[in-house]
mmCIF file of C-alpha atoms in Angstrom:
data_model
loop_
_atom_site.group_PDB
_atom_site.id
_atom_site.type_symbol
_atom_site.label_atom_id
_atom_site.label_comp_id
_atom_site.label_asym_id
_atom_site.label_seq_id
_atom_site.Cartn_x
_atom_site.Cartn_y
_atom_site.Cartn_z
ATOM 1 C CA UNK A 1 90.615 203.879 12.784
ATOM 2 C CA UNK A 2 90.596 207.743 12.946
ATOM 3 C CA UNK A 3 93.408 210.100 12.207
ATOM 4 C CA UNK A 4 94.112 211.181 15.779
ATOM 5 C CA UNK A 5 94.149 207.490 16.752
ATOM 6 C CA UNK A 6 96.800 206.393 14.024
ATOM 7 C CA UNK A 7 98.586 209.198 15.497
ATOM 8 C CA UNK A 8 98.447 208.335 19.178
ATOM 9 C CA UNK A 9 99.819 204.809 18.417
ATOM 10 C CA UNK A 10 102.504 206.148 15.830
ATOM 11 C CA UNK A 11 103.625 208.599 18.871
ATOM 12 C CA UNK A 12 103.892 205.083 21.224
ATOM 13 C CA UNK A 13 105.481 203.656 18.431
ATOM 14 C CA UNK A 14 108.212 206.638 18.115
ATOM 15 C CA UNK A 15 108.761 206.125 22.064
ATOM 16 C CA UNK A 16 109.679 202.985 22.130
ATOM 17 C CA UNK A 17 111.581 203.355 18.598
ATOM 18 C CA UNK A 18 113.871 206.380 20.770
ATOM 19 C CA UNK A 19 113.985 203.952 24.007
ATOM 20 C CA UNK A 20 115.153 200.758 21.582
ATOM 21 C CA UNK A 21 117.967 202.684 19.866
ATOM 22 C CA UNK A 22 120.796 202.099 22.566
ATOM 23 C CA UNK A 23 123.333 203.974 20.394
ATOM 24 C CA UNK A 24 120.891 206.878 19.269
ATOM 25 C CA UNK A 25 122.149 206.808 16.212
ATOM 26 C CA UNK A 26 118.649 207.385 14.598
ATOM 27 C CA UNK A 27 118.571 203.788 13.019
ATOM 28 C CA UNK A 28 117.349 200.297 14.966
ATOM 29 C CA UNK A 29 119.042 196.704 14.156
ATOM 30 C CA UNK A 30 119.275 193.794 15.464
ATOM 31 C CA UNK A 31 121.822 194.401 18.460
ATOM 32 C CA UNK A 32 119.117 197.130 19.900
ATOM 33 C CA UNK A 33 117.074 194.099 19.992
ATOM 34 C CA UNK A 34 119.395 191.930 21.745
ATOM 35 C CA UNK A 35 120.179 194.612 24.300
ATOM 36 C CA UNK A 36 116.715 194.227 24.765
ATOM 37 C CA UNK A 37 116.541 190.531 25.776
ATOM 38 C CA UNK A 38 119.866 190.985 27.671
ATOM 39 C CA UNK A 39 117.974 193.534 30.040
ATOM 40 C CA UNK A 40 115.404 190.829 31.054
ATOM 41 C CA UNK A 41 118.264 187.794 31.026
ATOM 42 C CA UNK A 42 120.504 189.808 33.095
ATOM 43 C CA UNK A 43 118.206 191.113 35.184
ATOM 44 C CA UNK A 44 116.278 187.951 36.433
ATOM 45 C CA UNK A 45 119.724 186.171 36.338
ATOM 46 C CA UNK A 46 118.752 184.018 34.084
ATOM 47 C CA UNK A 47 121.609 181.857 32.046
ATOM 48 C CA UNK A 48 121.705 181.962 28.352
ATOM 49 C CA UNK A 49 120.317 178.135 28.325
ATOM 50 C CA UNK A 50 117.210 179.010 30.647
ATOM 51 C CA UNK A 51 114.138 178.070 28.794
ATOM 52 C CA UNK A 52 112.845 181.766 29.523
ATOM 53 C CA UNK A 53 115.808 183.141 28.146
ATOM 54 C CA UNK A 54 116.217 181.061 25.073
ATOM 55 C CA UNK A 55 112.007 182.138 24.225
ATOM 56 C CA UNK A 56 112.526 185.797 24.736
ATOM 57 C CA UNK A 57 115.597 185.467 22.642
ATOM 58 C CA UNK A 58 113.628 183.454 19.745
ATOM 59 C CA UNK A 59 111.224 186.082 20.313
ATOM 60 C CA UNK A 60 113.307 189.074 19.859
ATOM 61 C CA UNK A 61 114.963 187.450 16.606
ATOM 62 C CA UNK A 62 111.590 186.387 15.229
ATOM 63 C CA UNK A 63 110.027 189.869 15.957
ATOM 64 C CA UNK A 64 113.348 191.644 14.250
ATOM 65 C CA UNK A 65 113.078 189.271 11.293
ATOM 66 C CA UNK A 66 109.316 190.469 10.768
ATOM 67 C CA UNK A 67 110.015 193.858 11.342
ATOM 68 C CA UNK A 68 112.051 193.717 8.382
ATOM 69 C CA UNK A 69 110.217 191.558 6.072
ATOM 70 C CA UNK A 70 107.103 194.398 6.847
ATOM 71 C CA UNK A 71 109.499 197.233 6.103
ATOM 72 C CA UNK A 72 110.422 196.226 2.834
ATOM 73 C CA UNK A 73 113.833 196.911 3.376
ATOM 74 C CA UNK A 74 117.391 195.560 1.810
ATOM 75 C CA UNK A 75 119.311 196.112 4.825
ATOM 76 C CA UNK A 76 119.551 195.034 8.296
ATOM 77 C CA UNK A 77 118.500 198.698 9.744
ATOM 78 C CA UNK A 78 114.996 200.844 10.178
ATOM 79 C CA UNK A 79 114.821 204.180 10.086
ATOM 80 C CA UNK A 80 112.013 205.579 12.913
ATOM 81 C CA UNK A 81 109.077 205.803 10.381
ATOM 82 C CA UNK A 82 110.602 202.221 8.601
ATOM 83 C CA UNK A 83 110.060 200.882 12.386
ATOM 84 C CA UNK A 84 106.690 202.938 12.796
ATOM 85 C CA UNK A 85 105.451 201.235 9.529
ATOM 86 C CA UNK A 86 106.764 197.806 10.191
ATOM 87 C CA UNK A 87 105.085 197.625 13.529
ATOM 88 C CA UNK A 88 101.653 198.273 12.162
ATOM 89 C CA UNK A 89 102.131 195.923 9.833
ATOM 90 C CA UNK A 90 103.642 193.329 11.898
ATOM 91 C CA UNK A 91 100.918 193.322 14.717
ATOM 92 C CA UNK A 92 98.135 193.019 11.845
ATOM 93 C CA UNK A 93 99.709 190.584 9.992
ATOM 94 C CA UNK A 94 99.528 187.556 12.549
ATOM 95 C CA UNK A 95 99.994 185.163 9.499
ATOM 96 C CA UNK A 96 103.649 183.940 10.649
ATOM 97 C CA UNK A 97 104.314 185.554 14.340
ATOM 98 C CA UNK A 98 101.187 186.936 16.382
ATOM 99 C CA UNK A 99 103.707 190.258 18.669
ATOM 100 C CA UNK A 100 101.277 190.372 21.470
ATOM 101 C CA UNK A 101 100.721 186.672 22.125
ATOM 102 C CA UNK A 102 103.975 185.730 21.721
ATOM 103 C CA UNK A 103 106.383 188.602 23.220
ATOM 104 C CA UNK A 104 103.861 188.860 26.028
ATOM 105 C CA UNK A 105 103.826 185.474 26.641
ATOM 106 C CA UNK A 106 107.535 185.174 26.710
ATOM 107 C CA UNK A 107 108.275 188.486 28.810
ATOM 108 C CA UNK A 108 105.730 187.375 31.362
ATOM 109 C CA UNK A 109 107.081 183.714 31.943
ATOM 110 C CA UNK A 110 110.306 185.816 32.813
ATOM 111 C CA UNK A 111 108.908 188.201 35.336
ATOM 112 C CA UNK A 112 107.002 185.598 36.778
ATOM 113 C CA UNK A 113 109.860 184.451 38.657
ATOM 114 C CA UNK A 114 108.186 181.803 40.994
ATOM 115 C CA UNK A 115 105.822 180.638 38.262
ATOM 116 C CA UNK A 116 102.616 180.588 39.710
ATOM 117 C CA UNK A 117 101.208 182.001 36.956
ATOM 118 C CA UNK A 118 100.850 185.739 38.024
ATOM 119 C CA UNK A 119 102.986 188.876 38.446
ATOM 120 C CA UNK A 120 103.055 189.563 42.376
ATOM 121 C CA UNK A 121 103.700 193.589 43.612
ATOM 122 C CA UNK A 122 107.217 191.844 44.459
ATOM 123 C CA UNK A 123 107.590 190.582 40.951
ATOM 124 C CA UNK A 124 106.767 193.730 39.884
ATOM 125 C CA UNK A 125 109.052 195.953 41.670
ATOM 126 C CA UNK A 126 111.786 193.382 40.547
ATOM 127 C CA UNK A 127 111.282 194.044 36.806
ATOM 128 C CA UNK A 128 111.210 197.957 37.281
ATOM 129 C CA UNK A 129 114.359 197.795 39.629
ATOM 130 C CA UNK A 130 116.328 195.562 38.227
ATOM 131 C CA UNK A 131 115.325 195.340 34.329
ATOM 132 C CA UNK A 132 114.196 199.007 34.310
ATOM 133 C CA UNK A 133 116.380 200.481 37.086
ATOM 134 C CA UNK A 134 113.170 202.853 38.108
ATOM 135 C CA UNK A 135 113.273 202.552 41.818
ATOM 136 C CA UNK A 136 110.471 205.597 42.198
ATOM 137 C CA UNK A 137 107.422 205.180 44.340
ATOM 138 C CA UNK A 138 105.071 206.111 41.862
ATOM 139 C CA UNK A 139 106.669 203.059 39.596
ATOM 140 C CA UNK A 140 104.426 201.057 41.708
ATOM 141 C CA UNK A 141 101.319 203.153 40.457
ATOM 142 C CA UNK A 142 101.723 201.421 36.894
ATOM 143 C CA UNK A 143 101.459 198.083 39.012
ATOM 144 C CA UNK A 144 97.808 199.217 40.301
ATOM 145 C CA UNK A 145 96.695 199.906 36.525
ATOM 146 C CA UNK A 146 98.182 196.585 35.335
ATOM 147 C CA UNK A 147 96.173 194.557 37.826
ATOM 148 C CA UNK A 148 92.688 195.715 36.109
ATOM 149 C CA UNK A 149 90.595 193.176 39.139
ATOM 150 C CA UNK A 150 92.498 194.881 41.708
ATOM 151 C CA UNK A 151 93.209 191.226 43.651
ATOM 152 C CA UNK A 152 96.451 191.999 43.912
ATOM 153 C CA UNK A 153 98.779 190.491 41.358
ATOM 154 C CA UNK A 154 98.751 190.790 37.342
ATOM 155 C CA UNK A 155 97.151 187.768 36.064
ATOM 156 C CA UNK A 156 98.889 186.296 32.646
ATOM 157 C CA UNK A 157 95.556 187.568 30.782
ATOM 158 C CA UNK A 158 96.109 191.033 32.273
ATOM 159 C CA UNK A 159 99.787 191.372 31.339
ATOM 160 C CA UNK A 160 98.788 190.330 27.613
ATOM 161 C CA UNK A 161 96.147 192.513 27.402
ATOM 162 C CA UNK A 162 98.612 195.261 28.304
ATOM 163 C CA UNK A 163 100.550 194.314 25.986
ATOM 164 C CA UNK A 164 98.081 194.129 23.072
ATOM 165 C CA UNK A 165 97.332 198.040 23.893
ATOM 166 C CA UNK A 166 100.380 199.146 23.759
ATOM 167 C CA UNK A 167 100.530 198.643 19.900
ATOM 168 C CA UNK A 168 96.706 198.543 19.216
ATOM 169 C CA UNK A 169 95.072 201.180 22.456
ATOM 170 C CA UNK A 170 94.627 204.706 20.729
ATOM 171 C CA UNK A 171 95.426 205.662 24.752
ATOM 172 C CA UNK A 172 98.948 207.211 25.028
ATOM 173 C CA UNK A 173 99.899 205.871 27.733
ATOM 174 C CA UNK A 174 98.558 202.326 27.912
ATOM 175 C CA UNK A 175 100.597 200.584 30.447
ATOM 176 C CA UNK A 176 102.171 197.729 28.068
ATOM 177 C CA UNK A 177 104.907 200.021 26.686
ATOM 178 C CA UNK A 178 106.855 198.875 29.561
ATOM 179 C CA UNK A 179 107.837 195.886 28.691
ATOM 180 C CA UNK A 180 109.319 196.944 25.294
ATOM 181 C CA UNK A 181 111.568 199.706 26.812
ATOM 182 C CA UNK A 182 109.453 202.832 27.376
ATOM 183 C CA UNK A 183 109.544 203.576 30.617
#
C-alpha cells in the first residue's frame, strides 16, 4: 500500500474518529460506542431485546474490546491516532472478530426493516432520516452509488462491500462511512 493511500484511509479513519466522539472531548470509549448502537435501536424502534438490537450491541462491544486489545492500551480510552492505529489493525487482524463481515452484517439486518434481504430507496431514506437526521435531497445520491447494479435496492453483498471500503478503499469518500457515523 502506498503512502498517499495509508493516508486517504487514516483521513476516513480521523472522520469517523471526530463523528464517534459525542462529547468532543478528543478521546473515544466505550459510551461513544453505545451512542452509536442507540442511534440505530432508537431509530428503527427497535427494543433492547430485538435480536437486531442485541447483534449490533454485541457488535459494538466486541469491536470496542478489539479496538483496545490492537491499541495496546491500559485504559478504557483512545486517543485519535490510538483509534487510527487500532482500526488498521483490527480490520487486518480477522483472527477473533472479522469488522466488515460482522458490523455490516449486523447494521444491515437493522436497516432492512422488512427483511427481504435488501435495502429498498424507502429503507434507505429511513436510516438517513431517522438514524442520521439528513433529510437533504442529495442524501438520496449516496443511495444510487450504494446500489452498484442499479436494480434498485442495495443488495446485502453491496452494503458489505461498502462497508469493507470504507476501512480498506484508498477512495475518500467510499460510501460505507455512513454507517459508522460519518455522514
Amino acid at each position: 500500500m502506498t503512502a498517499a493511500a495509508q493516508d486517504v484511509i487514516t483521513l476516513k479513519l480521523e472522520r469517523t474518529f471526530d463523528q464517534m466522539d459525542a462529547n468532543k472531548d478528543g478521546c473515544l470509549d466505550w459510551s461513544d460506542y453505545q451512542k452509536l448502537a442507540d442511534r440505530y435501536i432508537q431509530g428503527y424502534g427497535l427494543s433492547k431485546d430485538d435480536r437486531r438490537a442485541r447483534a449490533l450491541q454485541t457488535f459494538c462491544q466486541i469491536y470496542w474490546l478489539e479496538l483496545l486489545r490492537h491499541a495496546g492500551v491500559d485504559g478504557d480510552r483512545l486517543t485519535r491516532d490510538q483509534y487510527v492505529v487500532a482500526n488498521r489493525l483490527a480490520v487486518l487482524d480477522s483472527s477473533r472478530l472479522n469488522v466488515t463481515e460482522m458490523g455490516g452484517h449486523a447494521i444491515f439486518d437493522i436497516i432492512d426493516a422488512d427483511g427481504d434481504n435488501e435495502i429498498s430507496r424507502d429503507e434507505f431514506a429511513r436510516l438517513m432520516r431517522d438514524v442520521w437526521k439528513v433529510n437533504s435531497p442529495g442524501a438520496m445520491d449516496l443511495f444510487s452509488r450504494l446500489d452498484m447494479d442499479g436494480d434498485g435496492a442495495i443488495s446485502r453483498h453491496e452494503f458489505i462491500r461498502a462497508v469493507r471500503e470504507h476501512f480498506l478503499s484508498v477512495d475518500p469518500d467510499a460510501p460505507g462511512s455512513i454507517f459508522f457515523g460519518h455522514v
